[in-house]
GROMACS .gro file of C-alpha atoms in nm:
model
  376
    1UNK     CA    1   7.544  11.651  16.786
    2UNK     CA    2   7.374  11.831  16.526
    3UNK     CA    3   7.585  12.050  16.323
    4UNK     CA    4   7.474  12.378  16.052
    5UNK     CA    5   7.707  12.511  15.829
    6UNK     CA    6   7.656  12.818  15.628
    7UNK     CA    7   7.640  12.539  15.311
    8UNK     CA    8   7.579  12.849  14.974
    9UNK     CA    9   7.962  12.742  14.846
   10UNK     CA   10   7.880  12.372  14.867
   11UNK     CA   11   7.639  12.384  14.591
   12UNK     CA   12   7.797  12.748  14.372
   13UNK     CA   13   8.153  12.760  14.427
   14UNK     CA   14   8.358  12.514  14.234
   15UNK     CA   15   8.680  12.658  14.327
   16UNK     CA   16   8.859  12.728  14.626
   17UNK     CA   17   8.557  12.826  14.950
   18UNK     CA   18   8.390  12.548  14.790
   19UNK     CA   19   8.656  12.343  14.819
   20UNK     CA   20   8.702  12.392  15.165
   21UNK     CA   21   8.359  12.417  15.240
   22UNK     CA   22   8.294  12.012  15.073
   23UNK     CA   23   8.599  11.904  15.232
   24UNK     CA   24   8.506  11.983  15.578
   25UNK     CA   25   8.147  11.787  15.517
   26UNK     CA   26   8.252  11.451  15.339
   27UNK     CA   27   8.597  11.473  15.634
   28UNK     CA   28   8.314  11.482  15.870
   29UNK     CA   29   8.040  11.319  15.767
   30UNK     CA   30   8.295  10.996  15.700
   31UNK     CA   31   8.544  11.010  16.009
   32UNK     CA   32   8.313  11.096  16.251
   33UNK     CA   33   7.979  10.975  16.265
   34UNK     CA   34   7.833  11.048  16.570
   35UNK     CA   35   7.708  11.350  16.482
   36UNK     CA   36   7.420  11.451  16.198
   37UNK     CA   37   7.501  11.673  15.912
   38UNK     CA   38   7.235  12.016  15.824
   39UNK     CA   39   7.366  12.229  15.505
   40UNK     CA   40   7.204  12.541  15.460
   41UNK     CA   41   7.206  12.707  15.138
   42UNK     CA   42   6.963  13.002  15.025
   43UNK     CA   43   6.881  12.843  14.674
   44UNK     CA   44   6.919  12.525  14.515
   45UNK     CA   45   7.277  12.467  14.388
   46UNK     CA   46   7.420  12.449  14.042
   47UNK     CA   47   7.658  12.220  14.154
   48UNK     CA   48   7.593  11.838  14.257
   49UNK     CA   49   7.682  11.715  14.625
   50UNK     CA   50   7.602  11.489  14.825
   51UNK     CA   51   7.695  11.212  15.088
   52UNK     CA   52   7.548  10.827  15.102
   53UNK     CA   53   7.459  10.663  15.481
   54UNK     CA   54   7.198  10.923  15.599
   55UNK     CA   55   7.305  11.188  15.869
   56UNK     CA   56   7.343  11.458  15.626
   57UNK     CA   57   7.068  11.664  15.480
   58UNK     CA   58   7.014  11.986  15.274
   59UNK     CA   59   6.827  12.258  15.406
   60UNK     CA   60   6.679  12.555  15.248
   61UNK     CA   61   6.460  12.845  15.311
   62UNK     CA   62   6.128  12.737  15.527
   63UNK     CA   63   5.923  13.062  15.540
   64UNK     CA   64   5.763  13.220  15.195
   65UNK     CA   65   5.960  13.540  15.350
   66UNK     CA   66   6.267  13.385  15.374
   67UNK     CA   67   6.198  13.238  14.973
   68UNK     CA   68   6.157  13.605  14.804
   69UNK     CA   69   6.475  13.736  15.015
   70UNK     CA   70   6.720  13.479  15.044
   71UNK     CA   71   7.051  13.686  15.058
   72UNK     CA   72   6.807  13.808  15.408
   73UNK     CA   73   6.767  13.455  15.535
   74UNK     CA   74   7.191  13.370  15.499
   75UNK     CA   75   7.272  13.686  15.648
   76UNK     CA   76   6.951  13.635  15.967
   77UNK     CA   77   6.609  13.461  15.932
   78UNK     CA   78   6.863  13.163  15.929
   79UNK     CA   79   6.879  13.153  16.254
   80UNK     CA   80   6.537  13.079  16.330
   81UNK     CA   81   6.561  12.742  16.172
   82UNK     CA   82   6.864  12.694  16.316
   83UNK     CA   83   6.691  12.662  16.687
   84UNK     CA   84   6.368  12.501  16.439
   85UNK     CA   85   6.604  12.249  16.380
   86UNK     CA   86   6.736  12.217  16.706
   87UNK     CA   87   7.059  12.295  16.590
   88UNK     CA   88   7.356  12.232  16.850
   89UNK     CA   89   7.726  12.439  16.666
   90UNK     CA   90   7.690  12.604  16.397
   91UNK     CA   91   8.002  12.665  16.116
   92UNK     CA   92   8.024  12.948  15.918
   93UNK     CA   93   8.294  12.772  15.624
   94UNK     CA   94   8.395  13.111  15.451
   95UNK     CA   95   8.464  13.433  15.687
   96UNK     CA   96   8.081  13.516  15.805
   97UNK     CA   97   7.859  13.421  16.049
   98UNK     CA   98   7.465  13.544  16.011
   99UNK     CA   99   7.304  13.823  16.311
  100UNK     CA  100   7.208  13.730  16.607
  101UNK     CA  101   7.351  13.352  16.651
  102UNK     CA  102   7.600  13.503  16.939
  103UNK     CA  103   7.241  13.510  17.110
  104UNK     CA  104   7.051  13.230  17.013
  105UNK     CA  105   7.210  12.988  17.186
  106UNK     CA  106   7.361  12.811  16.948
  107UNK     CA  107   7.721  12.770  16.896
  108UNK     CA  108   7.946  12.961  16.691
  109UNK     CA  109   8.237  12.841  16.500
  110UNK     CA  110   8.350  13.086  16.238
  111UNK     CA  111   8.623  12.929  15.954
  112UNK     CA  112   8.875  13.224  15.866
  113UNK     CA  113   9.079  13.167  15.521
  114UNK     CA  114   9.262  13.547  15.505
  115UNK     CA  115   9.273  13.936  15.527
  116UNK     CA  116   9.455  13.973  15.209
  117UNK     CA  117   9.188  14.276  15.173
  118UNK     CA  118   9.322  14.452  15.473
  119UNK     CA  119   9.744  14.380  15.390
  120UNK     CA  120   9.678  14.422  15.057
  121UNK     CA  121   9.376  14.644  14.957
  122UNK     CA  122   9.470  14.790  14.627
  123UNK     CA  123   9.398  14.424  14.459
  124UNK     CA  124   9.026  14.537  14.506
  125UNK     CA  125   8.779  14.721  14.477
  126UNK     CA  126   8.662  14.927  14.751
  127UNK     CA  127   8.343  14.802  14.820
  128UNK     CA  128   8.434  14.462  14.785
  129UNK     CA  129   8.723  14.506  15.048
  130UNK     CA  130   8.488  14.733  15.297
  131UNK     CA  131   8.197  14.464  15.271
  132UNK     CA  132   8.495  14.152  15.290
  133UNK     CA  133   8.642  14.318  15.587
  134UNK     CA  134   8.287  14.387  15.776
  135UNK     CA  135   8.141  14.043  15.760
  136UNK     CA  136   8.462  13.916  15.914
  137UNK     CA  137   8.511  14.172  16.151
  138UNK     CA  138   8.175  14.086  16.252
  139UNK     CA  139   8.203  13.740  16.251
  140UNK     CA  140   8.531  13.693  16.396
  141UNK     CA  141   8.392  13.959  16.685
  142UNK     CA  142   8.117  13.719  16.741
  143UNK     CA  143   8.171  13.358  16.711
  144UNK     CA  144   8.285  13.152  16.987
  145UNK     CA  145   8.549  13.005  16.825
  146UNK     CA  146   8.749  13.085  16.493
  147UNK     CA  147   8.931  12.866  16.298
  148UNK     CA  148   9.205  13.043  16.122
  149UNK     CA  149   9.327  12.823  15.807
  150UNK     CA  150   9.722  12.860  15.911
  151UNK     CA  151   9.916  13.020  16.089
  152UNK     CA  152   9.908  13.311  15.949
  153UNK     CA  153   9.585  13.405  15.908
  154UNK     CA  154   9.572  13.387  16.297
  155UNK     CA  155   9.828  13.612  16.344
  156UNK     CA  156   9.603  13.874  16.117
  157UNK     CA  157   9.331  13.805  16.330
  158UNK     CA  158   9.528  13.855  16.635
  159UNK     CA  159   9.769  14.198  16.539
  160UNK     CA  160   9.496  14.318  16.229
  161UNK     CA  161   9.167  14.242  16.401
  162UNK     CA  162   9.261  14.235  16.777
  163UNK     CA  163   9.130  13.882  16.829
  164UNK     CA  164   9.229  13.657  17.180
  165UNK     CA  165   9.491  13.378  17.092
  166UNK     CA  166   9.261  13.178  17.297
  167UNK     CA  167   8.893  13.146  17.053
  168UNK     CA  168   9.227  13.041  16.764
  169UNK     CA  169   9.197  12.718  16.629
  170UNK     CA  170   9.461  12.642  16.347
  171UNK     CA  171   9.332  12.399  16.119
  172UNK     CA  172   9.517  12.275  15.815
  173UNK     CA  173   9.295  12.204  15.541
  174UNK     CA  174   9.347  11.904  15.265
  175UNK     CA  175   9.339  11.887  14.878
  176UNK     CA  176   9.132  11.749  14.629
  177UNK     CA  177   9.160  11.315  14.705
  178UNK     CA  178   9.250  11.273  14.311
  179UNK     CA  179   9.575  11.464  14.437
  180UNK     CA  180   9.633  11.233  14.742
  181UNK     CA  181   9.563  10.884  14.410
  182UNK     CA  182   9.810  10.762  14.289
  183UNK     CA  183   9.825  10.805  13.899
  184UNK     CA  184   9.847  10.515  13.589
  185UNK     CA  185  10.082  10.505  13.392
  186UNK     CA  186   9.875  10.504  13.087
  187UNK     CA  187   9.694  10.781  13.179
  188UNK     CA  188   9.965  11.037  13.249
  189UNK     CA  189  10.095  10.924  12.939
  190UNK     CA  190   9.765  11.029  12.770
  191UNK     CA  191   9.738  11.346  12.891
  192UNK     CA  192  10.101  11.453  12.812
  193UNK     CA  193  10.014  11.345  12.460
  194UNK     CA  194   9.720  11.571  12.478
  195UNK     CA  195   9.852  11.834  12.627
  196UNK     CA  196  10.172  11.809  12.373
  197UNK     CA  197  10.387  11.810  12.658
  198UNK     CA  198  10.785  11.794  12.665
  199UNK     CA  199  10.940  11.541  12.930
  200UNK     CA  200  11.056  11.848  13.126
  201UNK     CA  201  10.862  12.139  13.240
  202UNK     CA  202  10.769  12.364  13.478
  203UNK     CA  203  10.402  12.409  13.618
  204UNK     CA  204  10.183  12.748  13.814
  205UNK     CA  205   9.861  12.688  13.942
  206UNK     CA  206   9.634  12.921  14.084
  207UNK     CA  207   9.389  13.209  14.000
  208UNK     CA  208   9.607  13.396  13.751
  209UNK     CA  209   9.527  13.722  13.887
  210UNK     CA  210   9.795  13.998  14.059
  211UNK     CA  211   9.849  13.868  14.397
  212UNK     CA  212   9.997  13.509  14.212
  213UNK     CA  213  10.284  13.715  14.067
  214UNK     CA  214  10.315  13.516  13.761
  215UNK     CA  215  10.554  13.787  13.665
  216UNK     CA  216  10.796  13.697  13.800
  217UNK     CA  217  10.815  13.330  13.676
  218UNK     CA  218  10.789  13.466  13.350
  219UNK     CA  219  11.109  13.760  13.407
  220UNK     CA  220  11.331  13.426  13.541
  221UNK     CA  221  11.232  13.220  13.185
  222UNK     CA  222  11.402  13.474  12.968
  223UNK     CA  223  11.690  13.309  13.061
  224UNK     CA  224  11.628  12.959  13.078
  225UNK     CA  225  11.612  12.845  12.741
  226UNK     CA  226  11.350  12.616  12.582
  227UNK     CA  227  11.205  12.567  12.927
  228UNK     CA  228  10.852  12.565  12.870
  229UNK     CA  229  10.588  12.671  13.183
  230UNK     CA  230  10.203  12.545  13.205
  231UNK     CA  231   9.993  12.782  13.440
  232UNK     CA  232   9.687  12.710  13.465
  233UNK     CA  233   9.397  12.895  13.647
  234UNK     CA  234   9.122  13.091  13.549
  235UNK     CA  235   9.244  13.428  13.421
  236UNK     CA  236   9.161  13.735  13.512
  237UNK     CA  237   9.268  14.082  13.378
  238UNK     CA  238   9.608  14.005  13.451
  239UNK     CA  239   9.663  13.744  13.209
  240UNK     CA  240   9.664  14.006  12.901
  241UNK     CA  241   9.974  14.153  13.100
  242UNK     CA  242  10.148  13.828  13.055
  243UNK     CA  243  10.040  13.742  12.735
  244UNK     CA  244  10.181  14.097  12.607
  245UNK     CA  245  10.474  13.978  12.838
  246UNK     CA  246  10.555  13.640  12.653
  247UNK     CA  247  10.522  13.819  12.277
  248UNK     CA  248  10.743  14.097  12.343
  249UNK     CA  249  11.035  13.911  12.431
  250UNK     CA  250  11.015  13.563  12.268
  251UNK     CA  251  10.826  13.291  12.529
  252UNK     CA  252  10.490  13.325  12.322
  253UNK     CA  253  10.593  12.944  12.257
  254UNK     CA  254  10.721  12.887  12.562
  255UNK     CA  255  10.448  12.985  12.790
  256UNK     CA  256  10.077  12.798  12.756
  257UNK     CA  257   9.794  12.925  12.999
  258UNK     CA  258   9.561  12.709  13.043
  259UNK     CA  259   9.194  12.761  13.229
  260UNK     CA  260   8.833  12.493  13.213
  261UNK     CA  261   9.150  12.157  13.294
  262UNK     CA  262   8.953  11.916  13.518
  263UNK     CA  263   9.107  11.793  13.863
  264UNK     CA  264   9.191  11.478  13.737
  265UNK     CA  265   9.357  11.563  13.383
  266UNK     CA  266   9.533  11.823  13.690
  267UNK     CA  267   9.621  11.562  13.891
  268UNK     CA  268   9.849  11.407  13.583
  269UNK     CA  269   9.945  11.738  13.485
  270UNK     CA  270  10.123  11.792  13.898
  271UNK     CA  271  10.286  11.422  13.841
  272UNK     CA  272  10.461  11.480  13.498
  273UNK     CA  273  10.611  11.882  13.632
  274UNK     CA  274  10.960  11.855  13.678
  275UNK     CA  275  10.902  12.154  13.959
  276UNK     CA  276  10.572  12.335  14.046
  277UNK     CA  277  10.668  12.762  14.032
  278UNK     CA  278  10.440  12.934  14.339
  279UNK     CA  279  10.531  13.261  14.342
  280UNK     CA  280  10.283  13.473  14.479
  281UNK     CA  281  10.313  13.748  14.758
  282UNK     CA  282  10.066  13.621  15.009
  283UNK     CA  283   9.851  13.436  15.065
  284UNK     CA  284   9.632  13.227  15.353
  285UNK     CA  285   9.723  12.898  15.300
  286UNK     CA  286   9.809  12.782  14.939
  287UNK     CA  287   9.642  12.459  14.884
  288UNK     CA  288   9.832  12.412  14.543
  289UNK     CA  289  10.114  12.371  14.735
  290UNK     CA  290   9.985  12.121  14.936
  291UNK     CA  291   9.841  11.920  14.560
  292UNK     CA  292  10.201  11.914  14.505
  293UNK     CA  293  10.312  11.802  14.790
  294UNK     CA  294  10.064  11.517  14.765
  295UNK     CA  295  10.152  11.416  14.404
  296UNK     CA  296  10.569  11.476  14.490
  297UNK     CA  297  10.650  11.711  14.253
  298UNK     CA  298  10.945  11.936  14.432
  299UNK     CA  299  10.800  12.291  14.493
  300UNK     CA  300  10.955  12.616  14.495
  301UNK     CA  301  10.769  12.918  14.596
  302UNK     CA  302  10.785  13.224  14.801
  303UNK     CA  303  10.991  13.298  15.183
  304UNK     CA  304  10.779  13.412  15.477
  305UNK     CA  305  10.382  13.441  15.492
  306UNK     CA  306  10.212  13.069  15.560
  307UNK     CA  307  10.445  12.967  15.230
  308UNK     CA  308  10.651  12.795  15.488
  309UNK     CA  309  10.371  12.641  15.666
  310UNK     CA  310  10.227  12.465  15.353
  311UNK     CA  311  10.549  12.380  15.130
  312UNK     CA  312  10.767  12.251  15.498
  313UNK     CA  313  11.146  12.191  15.489
  314UNK     CA  314  11.135  12.034  15.178
  315UNK     CA  315  11.035  12.279  14.972
  316UNK     CA  316  11.303  12.551  14.832
  317UNK     CA  317  11.208  12.960  14.830
  318UNK     CA  318  11.304  13.269  14.694
  319UNK     CA  319  11.198  13.590  14.731
  320UNK     CA  320  10.885  13.703  14.536
  321UNK     CA  321  11.074  13.988  14.330
  322UNK     CA  322  11.381  13.896  14.305
  323UNK     CA  323  11.376  13.758  13.976
  324UNK     CA  324  11.715  13.613  13.922
  325UNK     CA  325  11.722  13.411  14.261
  326UNK     CA  326  11.410  13.273  14.105
  327UNK     CA  327  11.599  13.140  13.747
  328UNK     CA  328  11.878  13.041  13.936
  329UNK     CA  329  11.643  12.808  14.220
  330UNK     CA  330  11.519  12.673  13.851
  331UNK     CA  331  11.820  12.618  13.652
  332UNK     CA  332  11.954  12.425  13.968
  333UNK     CA  333  11.720  12.176  14.097
  334UNK     CA  334  11.616  12.121  13.689
  335UNK     CA  335  11.937  12.059  13.644
  336UNK     CA  336  11.980  11.817  13.958
  337UNK     CA  337  11.792  11.480  13.987
  338UNK     CA  338  11.852  11.376  14.351
  339UNK     CA  339  11.768  11.740  14.519
  340UNK     CA  340  11.465  11.662  14.337
  341UNK     CA  341  11.376  11.366  14.511
  342UNK     CA  342  11.520  11.495  14.870
  343UNK     CA  343  11.300  11.758  14.837
  344UNK     CA  344  11.002  11.475  14.633
  345UNK     CA  345  11.051  11.258  15.001
  346UNK     CA  346  11.026  11.520  15.209
  347UNK     CA  347  10.731  11.706  15.080
  348UNK     CA  348  10.537  11.315  15.105
  349UNK     CA  349  10.655  11.354  15.469
  350UNK     CA  350  10.507  11.720  15.522
  351UNK     CA  351  10.199  11.679  15.361
  352UNK     CA  352  10.126  11.392  15.615
  353UNK     CA  353  10.007  11.657  15.845
  354UNK     CA  354   9.725  11.768  15.571
  355UNK     CA  355   9.554  11.423  15.637
  356UNK     CA  356   9.185  11.393  15.662
  357UNK     CA  357   9.200  11.268  15.997
  358UNK     CA  358   9.425  11.576  16.082
  359UNK     CA  359   9.165  11.768  16.012
  360UNK     CA  360   8.845  11.595  16.155
  361UNK     CA  361   9.083  11.619  16.488
  362UNK     CA  362   9.142  12.031  16.455
  363UNK     CA  363   8.738  12.069  16.353
  364UNK     CA  364   8.661  11.857  16.668
  365UNK     CA  365   8.817  12.068  16.879
  366UNK     CA  366   8.723  12.372  16.783
  367UNK     CA  367   8.374  12.263  16.791
  368UNK     CA  368   8.437  12.151  17.145
  369UNK     CA  369   8.575  12.489  17.259
  370UNK     CA  370   8.312  12.615  17.133
  371UNK     CA  371   8.047  12.408  17.289
  372UNK     CA  372   8.230  12.487  17.625
  373UNK     CA  373   8.271  12.858  17.581
  374UNK     CA  374   7.831  12.824  17.551
  375UNK     CA  375   7.640  12.927  17.855
  376UNK     CA  376   7.506  12.649  17.953
   0.00000   0.00000   0.00000
């Protein structure tokens, strides 16, 4: 069949939603070669992306009016192009679907990543929250099948939007292949020297924003003398609060906030780290947890939400507001080599459920269900 995708973020988003979109296209192209794939983007992208071997094409607005108003084309006019291109199924990869897809004869699937903007509205500007909610509610109502990236997101769709469980499919995500591949010892030594890393350090990965709750890690660090925390992620104004806290509590030389770190360097940092910390308040899934598991790095994360799905039975869990609990957990694991070895082994076993094959199977089942739901 011919599968079309809302591919704007494939070419214009270098992080979370873009990574997910690129992974879906790459995985299906490799593991489901019987299909053809059309990536629809409203304008040429600043991020290069292509798939060798045919069966993959990038499509933009075909008519002059659509090229003049690309945002309108993506939200409505694209449906005409889908019919022209004889697309059998369209997959909205990031919480939205074009208006009119439901009456076009084209089967539709939408991936809903999270409803954090509904659960924590105070973390979003009001206009952004209203836009996100309107798009997600509309897509969830009109899609033939909804792919949720975790059971937590599936529960939120049922509880907050009243979605019937029969239209939901949970399909987990994977991470970049560099996190799943060995890193040569020489490369590890080079990265450790370049970043001036000690033999033991803590690593936290993710946008440095309030929801990631990194202040909890800094507060725990106060009672862990000599321990270094390396936080990697795009900074937001919340980062200034962390810098101020670190300076006022004598932690300035034990907290490093890094941005612009390459994926290859980050893969090495995971493998060099003693523990990976992910004290986030709430997530749709938690890709950095999976990256750490594939890297063989023990994870300390948050109790509840989606974190148990991502971290599995081998990770350690703490309350996201319990500074002393986090401090005690870190202190215990830093001194217990055997416990970390067990966590590493269990984490690698758990990571198998996030394989590309499992994702291809889950998406294929969702597509089959969407096609079956279309009137013949």
